[in-house]
């Protein structure tokens, strides 16, 4: 199994090792029938069904995996007239795609996803993109995410049927960022305008690029809330074009031109070095005073 927390119902219907190819696209489908992900999994388990997909996402958010991501599923059939022009025609599409079915009881795939199904689908897609370096955007010749309709507009124009594409791409842009809709995060922060959170415990705000960093830093638990803790100062400006903000567990610098430091691989926001003058300051007060002094020297 490639994804945590899935139900493994292996199917015999697959191309071992993708005949040497690797996945570049994710293709979404609707089941046009069936009521649970398990039910679909058992159908794909039958050799005589001659079909399979890597994943099936149920209306209750259950994810069933039927084919390993290293193998090609039997989900897509071939390309038909009017397919998106960038699909390679010299390779079986199943060997370069990862397929996700969504349980839709209506035989015309007209069901909207349930909330649980949408959340499970979005997270699964994010993780697959991360595992295989698949671009987190609408598919084009370099990879990405699309529906079955893109390959087979003749027979599968209604596959997957309604899907919240805009919400998906917004979600992927935000990645694993924490948000105020999570009760634990909302316990500590409230909305204070566009791209700005106010700490409920001390009134200090985090915003812009540092907020974006805070919402994703750490990559698990509650990201910045877990690894940086609460803000201890507002933004301070040691040099023009830079900002630093002290948190309970670290000091964050916004420094797109890398005037203060340039940690390997860093973008415009990074953690300050512990031995920098700012890093050594033991308390928020010392930190602010030091910053003020340093900024006046320039
Ligand atoms: Zn399909």
CSV table of C-alpha atoms and ligand atoms in Angstrom, one decimal:
chain,number,residue,atom,x,y,z
A,1,UNK,CA,0.0,0.0,0.0
A,2,UNK,CA,1.3,3.5,-0.8
A,3,UNK,CA,-1.1,5.7,1.1
A,4,UNK,CA,-1.6,5.6,4.9
A,5,UNK,CA,-5.0,4.5,6.2
A,6,UNK,CA,-6.4,2.8,3.1
A,7,UNK,CA,-8.2,-0.5,2.8
A,8,UNK,CA,-6.1,-2.8,0.6
A,9,UNK,CA,-8.3,-5.0,-1.7
A,10,UNK,CA,-5.7,-6.1,-4.3
A,11,UNK,CA,-6.8,-6.6,-7.9
A,12,UNK,CA,-5.2,-9.1,-10.3
A,13,UNK,CA,-5.9,-6.7,-13.2
A,14,UNK,CA,-2.8,-4.6,-13.7
A,15,UNK,CA,0.4,-4.0,-15.8
A,16,UNK,CA,3.4,-5.0,-13.6
A,17,UNK,CA,5.9,-2.2,-13.2
A,18,UNK,CA,4.0,-0.1,-15.8
A,19,UNK,CA,6.1,-1.7,-18.5
A,20,UNK,CA,9.0,0.5,-17.4
A,21,UNK,CA,7.1,3.9,-17.4
A,22,UNK,CA,6.4,6.2,-14.5
A,23,UNK,CA,3.3,8.1,-13.6
A,24,UNK,CA,3.0,11.7,-14.7
A,25,UNK,CA,-0.7,12.3,-14.6
A,26,UNK,CA,-3.6,11.6,-12.2
A,27,UNK,CA,-6.9,10.6,-13.8
A,28,UNK,CA,-10.1,11.0,-11.9
A,29,UNK,CA,-13.1,8.8,-12.5
A,30,UNK,CA,-16.7,8.2,-11.3
A,31,UNK,CA,-18.0,4.7,-10.8
A,32,UNK,CA,-21.5,5.3,-12.4
A,33,UNK,CA,-23.1,2.8,-10.0
A,34,UNK,CA,-22.1,1.0,-6.7
A,35,UNK,CA,-22.6,2.3,-3.2
A,36,UNK,CA,-19.3,1.7,-1.3
A,37,UNK,CA,-15.6,1.8,-2.1
A,38,UNK,CA,-15.3,-1.8,-0.8
A,39,UNK,CA,-18.0,-3.0,-3.2
A,40,UNK,CA,-16.0,-1.5,-6.2
A,41,UNK,CA,-12.8,-3.0,-4.8
A,42,UNK,CA,-14.4,-6.5,-4.8
A,43,UNK,CA,-15.6,-6.0,-8.3
A,44,UNK,CA,-12.0,-5.0,-9.4
A,45,UNK,CA,-10.8,-8.1,-7.6
A,46,UNK,CA,-12.6,-10.3,-10.0
A,47,UNK,CA,-10.3,-11.3,-12.8
A,48,UNK,CA,-13.3,-11.5,-15.2
A,49,UNK,CA,-14.1,-7.8,-14.6
A,50,UNK,CA,-11.0,-6.9,-16.6
A,51,UNK,CA,-10.9,-3.5,-15.0
A,52,UNK,CA,-9.2,-1.9,-11.9
A,53,UNK,CA,-8.0,1.5,-10.6
A,54,UNK,CA,-5.4,2.4,-8.1
A,55,UNK,CA,-7.8,3.9,-5.7
A,56,UNK,CA,-11.6,4.1,-5.0
A,57,UNK,CA,-12.9,6.9,-2.8
A,58,UNK,CA,-16.2,6.1,-1.1
A,59,UNK,CA,-18.9,8.6,-0.2
A,60,UNK,CA,-18.0,8.1,3.5
A,61,UNK,CA,-14.4,9.0,2.8
A,62,UNK,CA,-13.1,5.5,2.9
A,63,UNK,CA,-10.2,4.9,0.5
A,64,UNK,CA,-9.7,1.5,-1.0
A,65,UNK,CA,-6.5,0.7,-2.9
A,66,UNK,CA,-6.6,-2.0,-5.5
A,67,UNK,CA,-3.4,-1.6,-7.5
A,68,UNK,CA,0.1,-0.5,-6.3
A,69,UNK,CA,1.2,2.8,-7.6
A,70,UNK,CA,4.3,1.2,-9.2
A,71,UNK,CA,2.0,-0.8,-11.5
A,72,UNK,CA,-0.4,0.3,-14.2
A,73,UNK,CA,-4.1,-0.1,-13.5
A,74,UNK,CA,-6.7,-1.1,-16.1
A,75,UNK,CA,-8.8,2.0,-15.8
A,76,UNK,CA,-8.5,4.1,-18.9
A,77,UNK,CA,-9.1,2.2,-22.1
A,78,UNK,CA,-7.5,3.9,-25.0
A,79,UNK,CA,-7.5,7.4,-26.5
A,80,UNK,CA,-10.5,8.4,-28.6
A,81,UNK,CA,-11.1,11.1,-31.2
A,82,UNK,CA,-11.0,14.6,-29.7
A,83,UNK,CA,-8.8,13.6,-26.7
A,84,UNK,CA,-6.5,16.4,-25.3
A,85,UNK,CA,-3.8,16.7,-27.9
A,86,UNK,CA,-0.9,16.4,-25.5
A,87,UNK,CA,-1.5,12.8,-24.5
A,88,UNK,CA,1.4,10.6,-25.7
A,89,UNK,CA,0.1,8.2,-28.4
A,90,UNK,CA,3.0,5.7,-28.2
A,91,UNK,CA,2.3,4.4,-24.7
A,92,UNK,CA,-0.7,2.8,-23.0
A,93,UNK,CA,-2.2,5.7,-20.9
A,94,UNK,CA,-2.6,3.3,-17.9
A,95,UNK,CA,1.2,3.1,-17.7
A,96,UNK,CA,1.8,6.8,-17.2
A,97,UNK,CA,-1.2,7.6,-15.0
A,98,UNK,CA,-2.6,6.9,-11.5
A,99,UNK,CA,-6.4,6.4,-11.5
A,100,UNK,CA,-8.8,7.3,-8.8
A,101,UNK,CA,-12.4,6.2,-8.9
A,102,UNK,CA,-15.1,8.1,-6.9
A,103,UNK,CA,-18.2,6.2,-5.8
A,104,UNK,CA,-21.2,7.7,-7.5
A,105,UNK,CA,-24.4,5.6,-7.2
A,106,UNK,CA,-26.1,7.4,-10.2
A,107,UNK,CA,-25.4,5.5,-13.4
A,108,UNK,CA,-24.8,8.9,-15.2
A,109,UNK,CA,-22.2,10.0,-12.6
A,110,UNK,CA,-24.4,13.0,-11.9
A,111,UNK,CA,-23.8,12.8,-8.1
A,112,UNK,CA,-21.8,15.6,-6.4
A,113,UNK,CA,-19.0,14.4,-4.1
A,114,UNK,CA,-19.9,14.3,-0.4
A,115,UNK,CA,-17.8,16.4,1.9
A,116,UNK,CA,-16.0,13.4,3.3
A,117,UNK,CA,-15.4,12.1,-0.2
A,118,UNK,CA,-14.1,15.4,-1.4
A,119,UNK,CA,-11.7,15.8,1.6
A,120,UNK,CA,-10.4,12.2,1.1
A,121,UNK,CA,-9.9,12.7,-2.6
A,122,UNK,CA,-8.1,16.0,-2.2
A,123,UNK,CA,-5.7,14.7,0.4
A,124,UNK,CA,-5.0,11.5,-1.6
A,125,UNK,CA,-4.3,13.6,-4.8
A,126,UNK,CA,-1.9,15.8,-2.8
A,127,UNK,CA,0.0,12.9,-1.4
A,128,UNK,CA,0.3,11.2,-4.8
A,129,UNK,CA,1.6,14.4,-6.4
A,130,UNK,CA,4.2,14.6,-3.6
A,131,UNK,CA,5.2,11.0,-3.9
A,132,UNK,CA,5.8,11.1,-7.7
A,133,UNK,CA,6.5,14.8,-8.3
A,134,UNK,CA,3.4,15.2,-10.4
A,135,UNK,CA,2.6,18.9,-11.1
A,136,UNK,CA,-0.3,20.1,-8.8
A,137,UNK,CA,-2.2,21.7,-11.6
A,138,UNK,CA,-4.6,21.0,-14.5
A,139,UNK,CA,-3.0,18.5,-16.7
A,140,UNK,CA,-0.9,19.4,-19.8
A,141,UNK,CA,1.8,17.6,-21.7
A,142,UNK,CA,4.2,17.8,-18.7
A,143,UNK,CA,1.8,16.1,-16.3
A,144,UNK,CA,-0.9,17.1,-13.9
A,145,UNK,CA,-4.5,16.2,-12.9
A,146,UNK,CA,-7.5,15.6,-15.2
A,147,UNK,CA,-10.5,13.4,-15.7
A,148,UNK,CA,-11.2,10.4,-17.9
A,149,UNK,CA,-13.0,12.7,-20.3
A,150,UNK,CA,-9.6,14.1,-21.3
A,151,UNK,CA,-8.6,10.7,-22.8
A,152,UNK,CA,-11.9,9.3,-24.0
A,153,UNK,CA,-14.3,12.1,-24.8
A,154,UNK,CA,-16.3,9.8,-27.1
A,155,UNK,CA,-17.3,7.2,-24.4
A,156,UNK,CA,-16.4,8.9,-21.1
A,157,UNK,CA,-17.3,12.5,-21.4
A,158,UNK,CA,-19.3,12.1,-18.1
A,159,UNK,CA,-16.4,10.6,-16.2
A,160,UNK,CA,-16.0,11.6,-13.5
A,161,UNK,CA,-19.0,13.9,-13.9
A,162,UNK,CA,-19.3,16.8,-11.4
A,163,UNK,CA,-16.0,17.3,-9.5
A,164,UNK,CA,-14.9,20.4,-7.5
A,165,UNK,CA,-11.9,21.2,-9.7
A,166,UNK,CA,-11.5,24.8,-8.6
A,167,UNK,CA,-11.6,23.8,-4.9
A,168,UNK,CA,-9.1,21.0,-5.7
A,169,UNK,CA,-6.6,23.3,-7.3
A,170,UNK,CA,-7.0,25.9,-4.5
A,171,UNK,CA,-6.4,23.1,-1.9
A,172,UNK,CA,-3.3,21.9,-3.7
A,173,UNK,CA,-1.9,25.4,-3.8
A,174,UNK,CA,-2.3,25.6,0.0
A,175,UNK,CA,-0.9,22.1,0.4
A,176,UNK,CA,-0.8,20.9,3.9
A,177,UNK,CA,-1.3,24.4,5.3
A,178,UNK,CA,-3.2,24.8,8.6
A,179,UNK,CA,-6.3,26.9,8.5
A,180,UNK,CA,-8.6,28.7,10.9
A,181,UNK,CA,-11.3,26.1,10.1
A,182,UNK,CA,-9.4,23.7,12.3
A,183,UNK,CA,-10.7,24.0,16.0
A,184,UNK,CA,-7.2,23.6,17.5
A,185,UNK,CA,-5.8,26.4,15.3
A,186,UNK,CA,-8.9,28.5,15.9
A,187,UNK,CA,-8.3,28.1,19.6
A,188,UNK,CA,-5.2,30.2,19.2
A,189,UNK,CA,-5.8,32.4,16.2
A,190,UNK,CA,-8.6,34.5,14.6
A,191,UNK,CA,-9.0,36.1,11.2
A,192,UNK,CA,-7.7,39.7,11.2
A,193,UNK,CA,-8.2,40.5,7.6
A,194,UNK,CA,-6.7,39.2,4.3
A,195,UNK,CA,-3.7,37.0,4.9
A,196,UNK,CA,-3.5,38.1,8.6
A,197,UNK,CA,-4.1,36.1,11.8
A,198,UNK,CA,-4.3,37.6,15.2
A,199,UNK,CA,-3.2,35.5,18.2
A,200,UNK,CA,-6.0,35.2,20.7
A,201,UNK,CA,-3.6,34.9,23.6
A,202,UNK,CA,-1.6,38.1,23.1
A,203,UNK,CA,-3.1,40.1,20.2
A,204,UNK,CA,0.1,39.8,18.1
A,205,UNK,CA,-0.5,39.3,14.3
A,206,UNK,CA,1.2,37.1,11.7
A,207,UNK,CA,0.7,38.0,8.1
A,208,UNK,CA,1.8,37.8,4.5
A,209,UNK,CA,4.8,35.7,3.6
A,210,UNK,CA,5.6,34.8,7.2
A,211,UNK,CA,2.0,33.6,7.8
A,212,UNK,CA,2.2,31.4,4.7
A,213,UNK,CA,5.5,30.0,6.0
A,214,UNK,CA,3.9,29.5,9.5
A,215,UNK,CA,0.9,27.7,8.0
A,216,UNK,CA,3.1,25.1,6.2
A,217,UNK,CA,6.3,24.9,8.3
A,218,UNK,CA,7.0,21.4,9.7
A,219,UNK,CA,4.6,19.6,7.4
A,220,UNK,CA,2.8,17.7,10.1
A,221,UNK,CA,0.9,18.1,13.4
A,222,UNK,CA,-0.3,21.7,13.3
A,223,UNK,CA,2.7,22.9,11.3
A,224,UNK,CA,3.8,26.4,12.6
A,225,UNK,CA,1.6,26.1,15.7
A,226,UNK,CA,3.3,22.9,16.6
A,227,UNK,CA,6.9,23.8,15.7
A,228,UNK,CA,7.1,27.6,16.1
A,229,UNK,CA,4.5,28.1,18.8
A,230,UNK,CA,2.8,31.5,19.3
A,231,UNK,CA,4.3,34.8,18.1
A,232,UNK,CA,6.3,36.7,20.8
A,233,UNK,CA,6.7,39.9,18.8
A,234,UNK,CA,5.1,41.5,15.8
A,235,UNK,CA,7.2,41.9,12.6
A,236,UNK,CA,10.4,43.9,13.1
A,237,UNK,CA,12.5,45.3,10.3
A,238,UNK,CA,16.3,45.0,10.7
A,239,UNK,CA,16.9,46.1,7.1
A,240,UNK,CA,14.9,47.5,4.3
A,241,UNK,CA,13.2,44.7,2.4
A,242,UNK,CA,13.5,42.3,5.4
A,243,UNK,CA,11.2,41.4,8.3
A,244,UNK,CA,11.8,39.1,11.3
A,245,UNK,CA,9.4,37.8,13.8
A,246,UNK,CA,10.1,36.0,17.0
A,247,UNK,CA,8.0,33.0,18.0
A,248,UNK,CA,8.1,30.9,21.1
A,249,UNK,CA,10.2,28.3,19.4
A,250,UNK,CA,12.1,30.0,16.7
A,251,UNK,CA,12.8,33.3,14.8
A,252,UNK,CA,11.4,33.6,11.3
A,253,UNK,CA,13.0,35.9,8.7
A,254,UNK,CA,11.4,37.2,5.5
A,255,UNK,CA,14.4,38.1,3.4
A,256,UNK,CA,13.7,37.6,-0.3
A,257,UNK,CA,17.1,39.1,-1.3
A,258,UNK,CA,19.0,37.1,1.3
A,259,UNK,CA,20.6,40.0,3.0
A,260,UNK,CA,20.6,38.4,6.4
A,261,UNK,CA,21.4,34.8,5.6
A,262,UNK,CA,21.0,32.2,2.9
A,263,UNK,CA,20.4,28.7,4.2
A,264,UNK,CA,20.7,26.0,1.6
A,265,UNK,CA,17.5,25.6,-0.4
A,266,UNK,CA,15.7,28.4,1.4
A,267,UNK,CA,13.1,30.6,-0.3
A,268,UNK,CA,12.2,34.1,0.8
A,269,UNK,CA,11.2,33.0,4.3
A,270,UNK,CA,13.5,30.9,6.6
A,271,UNK,CA,14.5,30.4,10.2
A,272,UNK,CA,17.3,32.6,11.5
A,273,UNK,CA,20.5,31.1,12.6
A,274,UNK,CA,20.8,30.5,16.3
A,275,UNK,CA,24.1,32.3,16.5
A,276,UNK,CA,23.0,35.4,14.6
A,277,UNK,CA,22.6,38.4,16.9
A,278,UNK,CA,18.9,38.1,16.7
A,279,UNK,CA,19.0,34.4,17.3
A,280,UNK,CA,21.0,34.9,20.5
A,281,UNK,CA,18.5,37.3,22.1
A,282,UNK,CA,17.0,35.4,25.0
A,283,UNK,CA,13.7,37.3,25.4
A,284,UNK,CA,11.3,39.1,23.3
A,285,UNK,CA,12.3,42.4,24.9
A,286,UNK,CA,16.0,41.9,24.3
A,287,UNK,CA,15.2,40.8,20.8
A,288,UNK,CA,13.2,44.0,20.0
A,289,UNK,CA,15.8,46.3,21.6
A,290,UNK,CA,18.6,44.6,19.7
A,291,UNK,CA,16.8,44.8,16.5
A,292,UNK,CA,16.1,48.5,17.0
A,293,UNK,CA,19.8,49.1,17.8
A,294,UNK,CA,21.0,47.1,14.8
A,295,UNK,CA,18.6,48.8,12.4
A,296,UNK,CA,19.7,52.3,13.5
A,297,UNK,CA,23.3,51.4,12.8
A,298,UNK,CA,22.7,50.9,9.1
B,1,LIG,ZN1,-13.6,6.6,-16.0
